[in-house]
Coordinates of N, CA, C and O in Angstrom, one line a residue:
K2 N 0.8 -1.2 0.0 CA 0.0 0.0 0.0 C 0.9 1.3 0.0 O 0.6 2.2 -0.7
A3 N 1.9 1.2 0.8 CA 2.8 2.4 0.9 C 3.5 2.6 -0.4 O 3.7 3.8 -0.9
E4 N 3.9 1.5 -1.1 CA 4.6 1.6 -2.3 C 3.7 2.3 -3.4 O 4.0 3.2 -4.2
A5 N 2.4 1.8 -3.4 CA 1.4 2.3 -4.4 C 1.1 3.8 -4.1 O 1.1 4.6 -5.0
A6 N 1.0 4.2 -2.8 CA 0.7 5.5 -2.5 C 1.9 6.4 -2.9 O 1.8 7.6 -3.3
L7 N 3.1 5.9 -2.6 CA 4.3 6.7 -3.0 C 4.4 6.9 -4.5 O 4.7 8.0 -5.0
E8 N 4.1 5.9 -5.3 CA 4.2 6.0 -6.7 C 3.1 7.0 -7.2 O 3.4 7.8 -8.1
R9 N 1.9 6.9 -6.7 CA 0.9 7.9 -7.1 C 1.3 9.3 -6.7 O 1.1 10.2 -7.5
A10 N 1.8 9.5 -5.5 CA 2.2 10.8 -5.1 C 3.4 11.4 -6.0 O 3.4 12.6 -6.3
T11 N 4.2 10.5 -6.4 CA 5.4 10.9 -7.2 C 4.9 11.3 -8.6 O 5.4 12.3 -9.2
T12 N 3.8 10.7 -9.1 CA 3.3 11.1 -10.4 C 2.5 12.4 -10.4 O 2.6 13.2 -11.3
I13 N 1.9 12.6 -9.2 CA 1.2 13.9 -9.1 C 2.1 15.1 -8.9 O 1.9 16.1 -9.5
W14 N 3.1 14.9 -8.0 CA 4.0 16.0 -7.7 C 5.4 15.4 -7.5 O 5.8 15.1 -6.4
P15 N 6.1 15.2 -8.6 CA 7.4 14.5 -8.5 C 8.5 15.2 -7.7 O 9.3 14.6 -7.1
L16 N 8.4 16.5 -7.5 CA 9.5 17.2 -6.7 C 9.0 17.5 -5.3 O 9.6 18.4 -4.7
N17 N 8.0 16.9 -4.9 CA 7.4 17.1 -3.5 C 8.5 16.8 -2.5 O 9.1 15.7 -2.4
P18 N 8.9 17.8 -1.6 CA 9.9 17.6 -0.6 C 9.6 16.5 0.4 O 10.4 15.8 0.9
A19 N 8.3 16.4 0.6 CA 7.8 15.3 1.6 C 8.2 13.9 1.1 O 8.5 13.0 1.8
I20 N 8.1 13.8 -0.3 CA 8.4 12.5 -0.9 C 9.9 12.2 -0.7 O 10.3 11.1 -0.3
K21 N 10.7 13.2 -0.9 CA 12.2 13.0 -0.7 C 12.5 12.7 0.8 O 13.3 11.8 1.1
N22 N 11.8 13.4 1.7 CA 12.0 13.1 3.1 C 11.6 11.7 3.5 O 12.3 11.0 4.2
F23 N 10.5 11.3 2.9 CA 10.0 9.9 3.2 C 10.9 8.9 2.6 O 11.3 7.9 3.3
T24 N 11.4 9.0 1.4 CA 12.3 8.0 0.8 C 13.7 8.0 1.6 O 14.3 7.0 1.8
D25 N 14.1 9.2 2.0 CA 15.3 9.3 2.8 C 15.2 8.5 4.1 O 16.1 7.8 4.6
R26 N 14.0 8.7 4.8 CA 13.8 8.0 6.1 C 13.7 6.5 5.8 O 14.2 5.7 6.7
M27 N 13.1 6.1 4.8 CA 13.0 4.7 4.5 C 14.4 4.1 4.2 O 14.7 3.0 4.7
A28 N 15.2 4.8 3.5 CA 16.6 4.3 3.2 C 17.4 4.2 4.5 O 18.1 3.2 4.7
T29 N 17.3 5.2 5.3 CA 18.0 5.2 6.6 C 17.5 4.1 7.5 O 18.3 3.4 8.1
S30 N 16.2 3.9 7.5 CA 15.6 2.8 8.3 C 16.1 1.4 7.8 O 16.5 0.5 8.5
A31 N 16.2 1.2 6.4 CA 16.6 0.0 5.9 C 18.1 -0.2 6.2 O 18.6 -1.3 6.5
D32 N 18.9 0.9 6.1 CA 20.3 0.8 6.4 C 20.5 0.4 7.9 O 21.4 -0.4 8.2
K33 N 19.8 1.1 8.8 CA 19.9 0.7 10.2 C 19.5 -0.7 10.5 O 20.1 -1.4 11.3
S34 N 18.5 -1.2 9.8 CA 18.1 -2.6 9.9 C 19.1 -3.5 9.5 O 19.4 -4.5 10.1
A35 N 19.8 -3.2 8.4 CA 20.9 -4.1 7.9 C 22.0 -4.0 8.8 O 22.6 -5.1 9.1
Q36 N 22.4 -2.9 9.4 CA 23.5 -2.8 10.3 C 23.1 -3.6 11.6 O 24.0 -4.2 12.2
A37 N 21.9 -3.5 12.1 CA 21.5 -4.2 13.3 C 21.6 -5.7 13.1 O 21.9 -6.4 14.0
T38 N 21.2 -6.1 11.9 CA 21.3 -7.5 11.5 C 22.7 -8.1 11.6 O 23.0 -9.1 12.1
V39 N 23.6 -7.3 11.0 CA 25.0 -7.7 11.0 C 25.5 -7.7 12.4 O 26.2 -8.7 12.8
L40 N 25.2 -6.7 13.2 CA 25.7 -6.6 14.6 C 25.1 -7.8 15.4 O 25.8 -8.4 16.2
F41 N 23.8 -8.1 15.2 CA 23.2 -9.2 15.9 C 23.9 -10.5 15.6 O 24.2 -11.3 16.5
D42 N 24.2 -10.7 14.3 CA 24.9 -12.0 13.9 C 26.3 -12.0 14.6 O 26.7 -13.1 15.1
E43 N 27.0 -10.9 14.6 CA 28.3 -10.9 15.2 C 28.3 -11.2 16.7 O 29.0 -12.0 17.3
V44 N 27.4 -10.5 17.4 CA 27.2 -10.7 18.9 C 26.7 -12.0 19.2 O 27.2 -12.7 20.2
F45 N 25.8 -12.6 18.4 CA 25.2 -13.9 18.7 C 26.3 -14.9 18.5 O 26.4 -15.9 19.3
E46 N 27.1 -14.8 17.5 CA 28.2 -15.7 17.2 C 29.2 -15.7 18.4 O 29.7 -16.8 18.7
R47 N 29.5 -14.6 19.0 CA 30.4 -14.5 20.1 C 29.8 -15.0 21.4 O 30.4 -15.3 22.3
G48 N 28.4 -15.2 21.4 CA 27.8 -15.7 22.6 C 27.6 -14.6 23.6 O 27.4 -14.9 24.8
D49 N 27.6 -13.3 23.2 CA 27.4 -12.2 24.2 C 25.9 -11.9 24.3 O 25.4 -10.9 23.8
F50 N 25.2 -12.9 24.9 CA 23.7 -12.8 25.0 C 23.3 -11.6 25.9 O 22.2 -11.0 25.6
R51 N 24.1 -11.2 26.8 CA 23.7 -10.0 27.7 C 23.6 -8.8 26.8 O 22.7 -8.0 26.9
H52 N 24.6 -8.6 25.9 CA 24.6 -7.5 24.9 C 23.3 -7.5 24.1 O 22.7 -6.4 23.9
I53 N 23.0 -8.6 23.6 CA 21.8 -8.8 22.8 C 20.5 -8.4 23.6 O 19.7 -7.6 23.2
Y54 N 20.5 -8.9 24.8 CA 19.4 -8.6 25.7 C 19.3 -7.1 26.0 O 18.1 -6.6 25.9
D55 N 20.4 -6.5 26.2 CA 20.4 -5.0 26.5 C 19.9 -4.2 25.3 O 19.3 -3.1 25.5
R56 N 20.0 -4.7 24.1 CA 19.6 -4.0 22.9 C 18.4 -4.7 22.2 O 18.2 -4.6 21.0
R57 N 17.7 -5.4 23.0 CA 16.6 -6.3 22.4 C 15.5 -5.5 21.7 O 15.0 -6.0 20.7
R58 N 15.2 -4.3 22.1 CA 14.2 -3.5 21.4 C 14.7 -3.1 20.0 O 14.0 -3.2 19.0
E59 N 16.0 -2.7 19.9 CA 16.6 -2.3 18.6 C 16.6 -3.5 17.7 O 16.2 -3.4 16.5
F60 N 17.1 -4.7 18.2 CA 17.2 -5.9 17.4 C 15.8 -6.4 17.1 O 15.6 -6.9 16.0
G61 N 14.9 -6.2 18.0 CA 13.5 -6.7 17.7 C 12.9 -6.0 16.5 O 12.3 -6.7 15.6
G62 N 13.1 -4.7 16.4 CA 12.6 -3.9 15.3 C 13.3 -4.3 14.0 O 12.7 -4.4 12.9
A63 N 14.6 -4.5 14.1 CA 15.4 -4.8 12.9 C 15.2 -6.2 12.3 O 15.3 -6.4 11.1
L64 N 14.8 -7.1 13.2 CA 14.7 -8.5 12.8 C 13.3 -8.9 12.7 O 13.0 -10.1 12.5
L65 N 12.4 -8.0 12.7 CA 11.0 -8.3 12.6 C 10.6 -9.2 11.4 O 9.8 -10.1 11.6
Q66 N 11.2 -9.0 10.3 CA 10.9 -9.7 9.1 C 11.7 -11.0 8.9 O 11.6 -11.7 7.9
D67 N 12.6 -11.3 9.8 CA 13.5 -12.4 9.8 C 13.2 -13.4 10.8 O 13.5 -13.3 12.0
A68 N 12.4 -14.4 10.4 CA 11.9 -15.4 11.3 C 13.0 -16.2 12.1 O 12.9 -16.4 13.3
A69 N 14.0 -16.6 11.4 CA 15.1 -17.3 12.1 C 15.8 -16.5 13.2 O 16.0 -16.9 14.3
R70 N 16.2 -15.3 12.8 CA 16.9 -14.4 13.8 C 15.9 -14.0 14.9 O 16.3 -13.8 16.0
S71 N 14.6 -13.8 14.5 CA 13.7 -13.4 15.6 C 13.5 -14.5 16.6 O 13.4 -14.2 17.8
E72 N 13.6 -15.7 16.1 CA 13.5 -16.9 17.0 C 14.7 -16.9 17.9 O 14.6 -17.1 19.1
Q73 N 15.9 -16.7 17.3 CA 17.1 -16.6 18.1 C 17.1 -15.5 19.2 O 17.4 -15.7 20.3
L74 N 16.6 -14.4 18.8 CA 16.4 -13.2 19.7 C 15.5 -13.6 20.8 O 15.8 -13.3 22.0
G75 N 14.4 -14.3 20.5 CA 13.4 -14.7 21.5 C 14.1 -15.7 22.5 O 13.8 -15.5 23.7
D76 N 14.9 -16.6 22.0 CA 15.6 -17.5 22.9 C 16.5 -16.8 23.8 O 16.6 -17.1 25.0
V77 N 17.3 -15.8 23.3 CA 18.2 -15.1 24.1 C 17.5 -14.3 25.2 O 17.9 -14.3 26.3
I78 N 16.4 -13.6 24.8 CA 15.6 -12.9 25.8 C 15.1 -13.8 26.9 O 15.1 -13.4 28.0
E79 N 14.6 -15.0 26.5 CA 14.1 -15.9 27.5 C 15.3 -16.3 28.4 O 15.1 -16.4 29.7
K80 N 16.4 -16.7 27.9 CA 17.5 -17.2 28.7 C 18.0 -16.1 29.7 O 18.2 -16.3 30.8
V81 N 18.3 -14.9 29.1 CA 18.8 -13.8 30.0 C 17.7 -13.4 31.0 O 18.0 -13.1 32.1
G82 N 16.5 -13.4 30.6 CA 15.4 -13.1 31.5 C 15.4 -14.1 32.7 O 15.2 -13.7 33.9
K83 N 15.6 -15.4 32.4 CA 15.6 -16.4 33.5 C 16.9 -16.2 34.4 O 16.8 -16.2 35.6
M84 N 18.0 -15.8 33.7 CA 19.2 -15.6 34.6 C 19.0 -14.3 35.5 O 19.3 -14.4 36.6
N85 N 18.3 -13.3 34.9 CA 18.0 -12.1 35.7 C 17.1 -12.4 36.9 O 17.3 -11.9 38.0
L86 N 16.2 -13.3 36.6 CA 15.3 -13.8 37.7 C 16.1 -14.5 38.8 O 15.9 -14.2 40.0
F87 N 16.9 -15.4 38.4 CA 17.8 -16.1 39.4 C 18.7 -15.1 40.2 O 18.8 -15.2 41.4
I88 N 19.2 -14.1 39.5 CA 20.1 -13.1 40.1 C 19.3 -12.3 41.1 O 19.8 -12.0 42.2
G89 N 18.1 -11.9 40.7 CA 17.3 -11.1 41.5 C 16.9 -11.9 42.8 O 16.9 -11.3 43.9
Q90 N 16.6 -13.1 42.6 CA 16.2 -14.0 43.8 C 17.5 -14.1 44.7 O 17.3 -14.1 45.9
A91 N 18.6 -14.3 44.1 CA 19.9 -14.4 44.9 C 20.1 -13.1 45.7 O 20.5 -13.2 46.8
E92 N 19.9 -12.0 45.0 CA 20.1 -10.7 45.8 C 19.2 -10.6 47.0 O 19.5 -10.2 48.0
E93 N 17.9 -11.1 46.8 CA 17.0 -11.1 47.9 C 17.4 -12.0 49.0 O 17.3 -11.7 50.2
M94 N 17.9 -13.2 48.6 CA 18.4 -14.2 49.6 C 19.6 -13.6 50.4 O 19.7 -13.8 51.6
I95 N 20.5 -12.9 49.7 CA 21.6 -12.2 50.3 C 21.1 -11.2 51.3 O 21.6 -11.1 52.5
A96 N 20.1 -10.4 51.0 CA 19.5 -9.4 51.8 C 18.9 -10.1 53.1 O 18.9 -9.5 54.2
Q97 N 18.5 -11.3 52.9 CA 17.9 -12.0 54.1 C 18.9 -12.9 54.8 O 18.6 -13.7 55.6
N98 N 20.2 -12.7 54.5 CA 21.3 -13.4 55.1 C 21.3 -14.9 54.8 O 21.6 -15.7 55.7
K99 N 20.9 -15.3 53.6 CA 20.8 -16.7 53.2 C 21.8 -16.9 52.0 O 21.4 -17.1 50.9
A100 N 23.0 -16.8 52.3 CA 24.1 -16.8 51.3 C 24.1 -18.1 50.6 O 24.4 -18.1 49.4
F101 N 23.9 -19.2 51.3 CA 24.0 -20.5 50.6 C 22.9 -20.7 49.6 O 23.1 -21.2 48.5
T102 N 21.7 -20.2 49.9 CA 20.6 -20.3 49.0 C 20.9 -19.4 47.8 O 20.6 -19.8 46.6
A103 N 21.4 -18.2 48.0 CA 21.8 -17.3 47.0 C 22.8 -18.0 46.0 O 22.7 -17.9 44.8
W104 N 23.8 -18.7 46.6 CA 24.8 -19.3 45.8 C 24.2 -20.4 44.8 O 24.5 -20.4 43.7
E105 N 23.3 -21.1 45.4 CA 22.6 -22.2 44.5 C 21.8 -21.5 43.4 O 21.7 -22.0 42.3
L106 N 21.2 -20.4 43.7 CA 20.4 -19.7 42.7 C 21.4 -19.2 41.6 O 21.1 -19.2 40.4
L107 N 22.5 -18.7 42.0 CA 23.5 -18.2 41.0 C 24.1 -19.4 40.2 O 24.4 -19.3 39.0
L108 N 24.2 -20.6 40.8 CA 24.6 -21.8 40.0 C 23.5 -22.1 39.0 O 23.9 -22.5 37.9
A109 N 22.3 -21.9 39.3 CA 21.2 -22.2 38.4 C 21.3 -21.2 37.2 O 21.1 -21.6 36.0
A110 N 21.6 -20.0 37.5 CA 21.8 -18.9 36.5 C 23.0 -19.3 35.6 O 22.9 -19.2 34.4
E111 N 24.1 -19.7 36.2 CA 25.3 -20.1 35.5 C 25.0 -21.3 34.6 O 25.6 -21.3 33.5
A112 N 24.2 -22.2 35.0 CA 23.9 -23.3 34.1 C 23.2 -22.9 32.8 O 23.4 -23.5 31.8
I113 N 22.5 -21.8 32.8 CA 21.9 -21.3 31.6 C 23.0 -20.7 30.6 O 22.9 -20.9 29.4
D114 N 23.9 -19.9 31.2 CA 25.0 -19.3 30.4 C 26.2 -19.2 31.2 O 26.3 -18.3 32.0
P115 N 27.1 -20.2 31.1 CA 28.3 -20.2 32.0 C 29.3 -19.0 31.7 O 30.1 -18.7 32.6
N116 N 29.1 -18.2 30.7 CA 29.9 -17.1 30.3 C 29.3 -15.7 30.6 O 29.9 -14.7 30.3
D117 N 28.2 -15.7 31.3 CA 27.5 -14.4 31.6 C 28.3 -13.6 32.6 O 28.6 -14.1 33.7
P118 N 28.7 -12.4 32.2 CA 29.5 -11.6 33.2 C 28.8 -11.1 34.4 O 29.4 -11.0 35.5
V119 N 27.5 -10.9 34.3 CA 26.7 -10.5 35.5 C 26.7 -11.6 36.5 O 26.9 -11.4 37.7
V120 N 26.4 -12.8 36.1 CA 26.4 -14.0 37.0 C 27.8 -14.2 37.6 O 27.9 -14.4 38.8
A121 N 28.8 -14.0 36.8 CA 30.2 -14.2 37.3 C 30.5 -13.2 38.4 O 31.1 -13.5 39.4
R122 N 30.1 -11.9 38.2 CA 30.4 -10.9 39.2 C 29.6 -11.2 40.5 O 30.1 -11.0 41.6
A123 N 28.4 -11.6 40.3 CA 27.6 -11.9 41.5 C 28.2 -13.1 42.3 O 28.2 -13.0 43.5
K124 N 28.6 -14.1 41.6 CA 29.3 -15.3 42.2 C 30.6 -14.8 42.9 O 30.8 -15.2 44.1
S125 N 31.3 -14.0 42.3 CA 32.6 -13.5 42.8 C 32.3 -12.7 44.1 O 33.1 -12.9 45.1
A126 N 31.3 -11.9 44.1 CA 31.0 -11.1 45.3 C 30.6 -11.9 46.4 O 30.8 -11.6 47.6
L127 N 30.0 -13.1 46.2 CA 29.4 -13.9 47.2 C 30.4 -15.0 47.7 O 30.2 -15.6 48.7
A128 N 31.4 -15.3 46.9 CA 32.2 -16.5 47.1 C 32.8 -16.5 48.5 O 32.9 -17.6 49.1
G129 N 33.3 -15.4 49.0 CA 33.9 -15.4 50.3 C 33.0 -15.8 51.4 O 33.4 -16.4 52.4
R130 N 31.7 -15.5 51.3 CA 30.7 -15.9 52.3 C 30.4 -17.4 52.3 O 29.8 -17.9 53.3
V131 N 30.6 -18.0 51.2 CA 30.2 -19.4 51.1 C 31.3 -20.4 50.7 O 31.1 -21.5 50.3
A132 N 32.6 -19.9 51.0 CA 33.8 -20.6 50.5 C 33.8 -22.1 51.0 O 34.2 -23.0 50.2
I133 N 33.5 -22.3 52.3 CA 33.7 -23.7 52.8 C 32.7 -24.6 52.1 O 33.0 -25.8 51.8
F134 N 31.5 -24.1 51.9 CA 30.4 -24.9 51.2 C 30.8 -25.2 49.8 O 30.7 -26.3 49.3
V135 N 31.3 -24.1 49.1 CA 31.7 -24.3 47.7 C 32.9 -25.2 47.6 O 33.0 -26.1 46.7
Q136 N 33.8 -25.2 48.5 CA 35.0 -26.1 48.5 C 34.5 -27.5 48.7 O 35.0 -28.4 48.0
A137 N 33.5 -27.8 49.5 CA 33.0 -29.1 49.7 C 32.3 -29.6 48.4 O 32.5 -30.8 48.0
L138 N 31.5 -28.8 47.8 CA 30.9 -29.2 46.6 C 31.9 -29.4 45.4 O 31.8 -30.4 44.7
D139 N 32.9 -28.6 45.4 CA 33.9 -28.7 44.3 C 34.7 -30.0 44.5 O 34.9 -30.7 43.6
T140 N 35.1 -30.3 45.8 CA 35.8 -31.6 46.0 C 34.9 -32.8 45.7 O 35.4 -33.7 45.1
A141 N 33.6 -32.7 46.0 CA 32.7 -33.8 45.7 C 32.6 -34.0 44.2 O 32.6 -35.1 43.7
Q142 N 32.5 -32.9 43.4 CA 32.3 -33.0 42.0 C 33.6 -33.5 41.3 O 33.5 -34.3 40.4
R143 N 34.7 -33.0 41.8 CA 36.0 -33.5 41.2 C 36.2 -35.0 41.5 O 36.6 -35.7 40.6
A144 N 35.9 -35.4 42.7 CA 36.0 -36.8 43.1 C 35.1 -37.7 42.2 O 35.4 -38.7 41.8
E145 N 33.9 -37.2 42.0 CA 32.9 -37.9 41.2 C 33.4 -38.1 39.8 O 33.3 -39.2 39.2
E146 N 34.0 -37.0 39.2 CA 34.5 -37.1 37.9 C 35.7 -38.0 37.7 O 35.9 -38.6 36.7
N147 N 36.4 -38.2 38.8 CA 37.5 -39.1 38.9 C 37.2 -40.5 39.4 O 38.0 -41.3 39.7
S148 N 35.9 -40.8 39.5 CA 35.3 -42.1 39.9 C 35.8 -42.4 41.3 O 35.9 -43.6 41.7
Q149 N 36.1 -41.4 42.2 CA 36.4 -41.6 43.6 C 35.1 -41.5 44.3 O 34.8 -40.4 45.0
L150 N 34.2 -42.5 44.2 CA 32.8 -42.3 44.7 C 32.7 -42.1 46.2 O 31.9 -41.4 46.7
A151 N 33.5 -42.8 47.0 CA 33.4 -42.7 48.4 C 33.8 -41.3 48.9 O 33.2 -40.7 49.7
V152 N 34.9 -40.8 48.3 CA 35.3 -39.4 48.6 C 34.3 -38.4 48.2 O 34.0 -37.5 48.9
S153 N 33.7 -38.6 47.0 CA 32.7 -37.8 46.5 C 31.5 -37.7 47.4 O 31.0 -36.7 47.8
L154 N 31.0 -38.9 47.8 CA 29.8 -39.0 48.7 C 30.1 -38.3 50.0 O 29.3 -37.6 50.5
N155 N 31.3 -38.6 50.6 CA 31.7 -37.9 51.8 C 31.7 -36.4 51.7 O 31.2 -35.7 52.6
S156 N 32.2 -35.9 50.6 CA 32.2 -34.4 50.4 C 30.8 -33.8 50.2 O 30.5 -32.7 50.6
F157 N 30.0 -34.6 49.4 CA 28.6 -34.1 49.3 C 27.9 -34.1 50.6 O 27.1 -33.2 50.9
L158 N 28.1 -35.1 51.5 CA 27.5 -35.1 52.8 C 28.1 -34.0 53.7 O 27.3 -33.3 54.4
A159 N 29.3 -33.6 53.5 CA 29.9 -32.5 54.2 C 29.2 -31.2 53.8 O 28.9 -30.3 54.6
A160 N 29.0 -31.1 52.5 CA 28.3 -29.9 52.0 C 26.9 -29.8 52.5 O 26.5 -28.7 52.9
Q161 N 26.3 -30.9 52.6 CA 24.9 -30.9 53.2 C 24.9 -30.6 54.6 O 24.0 -30.0 55.1
D162 N 25.9 -31.0 55.4 CA 26.0 -30.6 56.8 C 26.2 -29.1 56.9 O 25.6 -28.5 57.8
I163 N 26.9 -28.5 56.0 CA 27.1 -27.0 56.0 C 25.7 -26.3 55.7 O 25.4 -25.3 56.3
Y164 N 25.1 -26.8 54.7 CA 23.8 -26.2 54.2 C 22.8 -27.3 54.0 O 22.7 -27.9 52.9
P165 N 22.0 -27.7 55.0 CA 21.1 -28.9 54.9 C 20.1 -28.8 53.8 O 19.7 -29.8 53.2
A166 N 19.7 -27.6 53.3 CA 18.7 -27.5 52.3 C 19.3 -27.5 50.9 O 18.6 -27.2 49.9
S167 N 20.6 -27.8 50.8 CA 21.3 -27.7 49.5 C 20.7 -28.7 48.5 O 20.8 -29.9 48.7
Q168 N 20.2 -28.2 47.4 CA 19.8 -29.0 46.3 C 21.0 -29.7 45.6 O 20.9 -30.8 45.2
Q169 N 22.1 -28.9 45.4 CA 23.3 -29.5 44.8 C 23.8 -30.7 45.6 O 24.2 -31.7 45.0
A170 N 23.9 -30.5 46.9 CA 24.4 -31.6 47.7 C 23.4 -32.8 47.7 O 23.8 -34.0 47.5
R171 N 22.1 -32.5 47.8 CA 21.1 -33.6 47.8 C 21.2 -34.4 46.5 O 21.2 -35.7 46.5
L172 N 21.2 -33.7 45.4 CA 21.3 -34.4 44.1 C 22.6 -35.2 43.9 O 22.6 -36.3 43.4
G173 N 23.7 -34.6 44.4 CA 25.0 -35.2 44.3 C 25.0 -36.5 45.2 O 25.5 -37.6 44.7
I174 N 24.4 -36.4 46.4 CA 24.3 -37.6 47.2 C 23.5 -38.7 46.6 O 23.9 -39.9 46.6
E175 N 22.4 -38.4 46.0 CA 21.5 -39.4 45.3 C 22.3 -40.0 44.2 O 22.3 -41.2 44.0
R176 N 22.9 -39.2 43.3 CA 23.6 -39.6 42.1 C 24.8 -40.6 42.5 O 24.9 -41.7 42.0
V177 N 25.6 -40.1 43.4 CA 26.8 -40.8 43.8 C 26.5 -42.1 44.6 O 27.1 -43.1 44.4
S178 N 25.4 -42.0 45.4 CA 25.0 -43.2 46.2 C 24.6 -44.3 45.2 O 25.0 -45.5 45.4
K179 N 23.8 -44.0 44.2 CA 23.4 -45.0 43.2 C 24.6 -45.6 42.5 O 24.7 -46.8 42.3
Q180 N 25.5 -44.7 42.1 CA 26.7 -45.2 41.4 C 27.6 -46.1 42.4 O 28.1 -47.2 41.9
L181 N 27.7 -45.7 43.6 CA 28.5 -46.5 44.6 C 27.8 -47.8 44.9 O 28.5 -48.9 44.9
L182 N 26.5 -47.8 45.0 CA 25.8 -49.1 45.3 C 25.9 -50.0 44.1 O 26.1 -51.2 44.2
A183 N 25.8 -49.5 42.9 CA 25.9 -50.3 41.7 C 27.3 -50.9 41.6 O 27.4 -52.1 41.2
S184 N 28.3 -50.1 41.9 CA 29.7 -50.6 41.8 C 30.0 -51.6 42.8 O 30.7 -52.6 42.6
L185 N 29.4 -51.5 44.0 CA 29.6 -52.5 45.1 C 28.8 -53.8 44.7 O 29.3 -54.8 45.0
A186 N 27.6 -53.6 44.1 CA 26.9 -54.8 43.7 C 27.6 -55.6 42.7 O 27.7 -56.8 42.7
V187 N 28.2 -54.9 41.7 CA 29.0 -55.6 40.7 C 30.2 -56.3 41.3 O 30.6 -57.4 40.9
S188 N 30.9 -55.6 42.2 CA 32.2 -56.1 42.7 C 32.0 -57.3 43.6 O 32.8 -58.1 43.8
T189 N 30.8 -57.4 44.3 CA 30.5 -58.5 45.2 C 29.8 -59.6 44.4 O 29.5 -60.7 45.0
G190 N 29.4 -59.4 43.2 CA 28.7 -60.4 42.4 C 27.2 -60.4 42.6 O 26.5 -61.1 42.0
D191 N 26.7 -59.5 43.5 CA 25.2 -59.4 43.7 C 24.5 -58.9 42.5 O 23.3 -59.2 42.3
G192 N 25.2 -58.2 41.6 CA 24.5 -57.6 40.4 C 24.5 -58.6 39.2 O 24.0 -58.3 38.2
A193 N 25.1 -59.7 39.4 CA 25.2 -60.7 38.2 C 23.9 -61.2 37.8 O 23.7 -61.4 36.6
G194 N 23.0 -61.4 38.7 CA 21.7 -61.9 38.3 C 20.7 -60.9 38.0 O 19.6 -61.1 37.6
M195 N 21.1 -59.6 38.1 CA 20.1 -58.5 37.8 C 20.0 -58.2 36.4 O 20.6 -58.1 35.5

């Protein structure tokens, strides 16, 4: 419709200054859209989702006609929005002097994007308050990766002693206990008939 109206206006008054202004604005808009698309691709390729999120309105307008990029933008907005929710909840837990709960919320945010700088800063600021708990979890996870199941289980239990409501410790205990029982059943021959 706009194209037809522009063509009709041009035939009626070819030197109309409003037509020139309109076409200039359209060209500038198309140029900005092309630039935003190139920038989006570069930033997305780098994995700088926080930058995309911060400029989501600009990218949203530029990518409106691009279904694939619009979907990528939507995914980024959802991911960063979830991370922001976890970060906000963590800040509230810190205000309530629940540092261990805050740490686990930040771990949930980190699981969404391990390279997010805001999550990294929040974890860094909190690390000193939860160091002994984090050390126990880290020891447990490293021991589990090295198939040192008894050491891993002991460290997860130590982490749970520090913070009884820990989801990380509970899940680790459940996971490692199953592995440990399965390995004991195999080594004693009890698992042969299973």
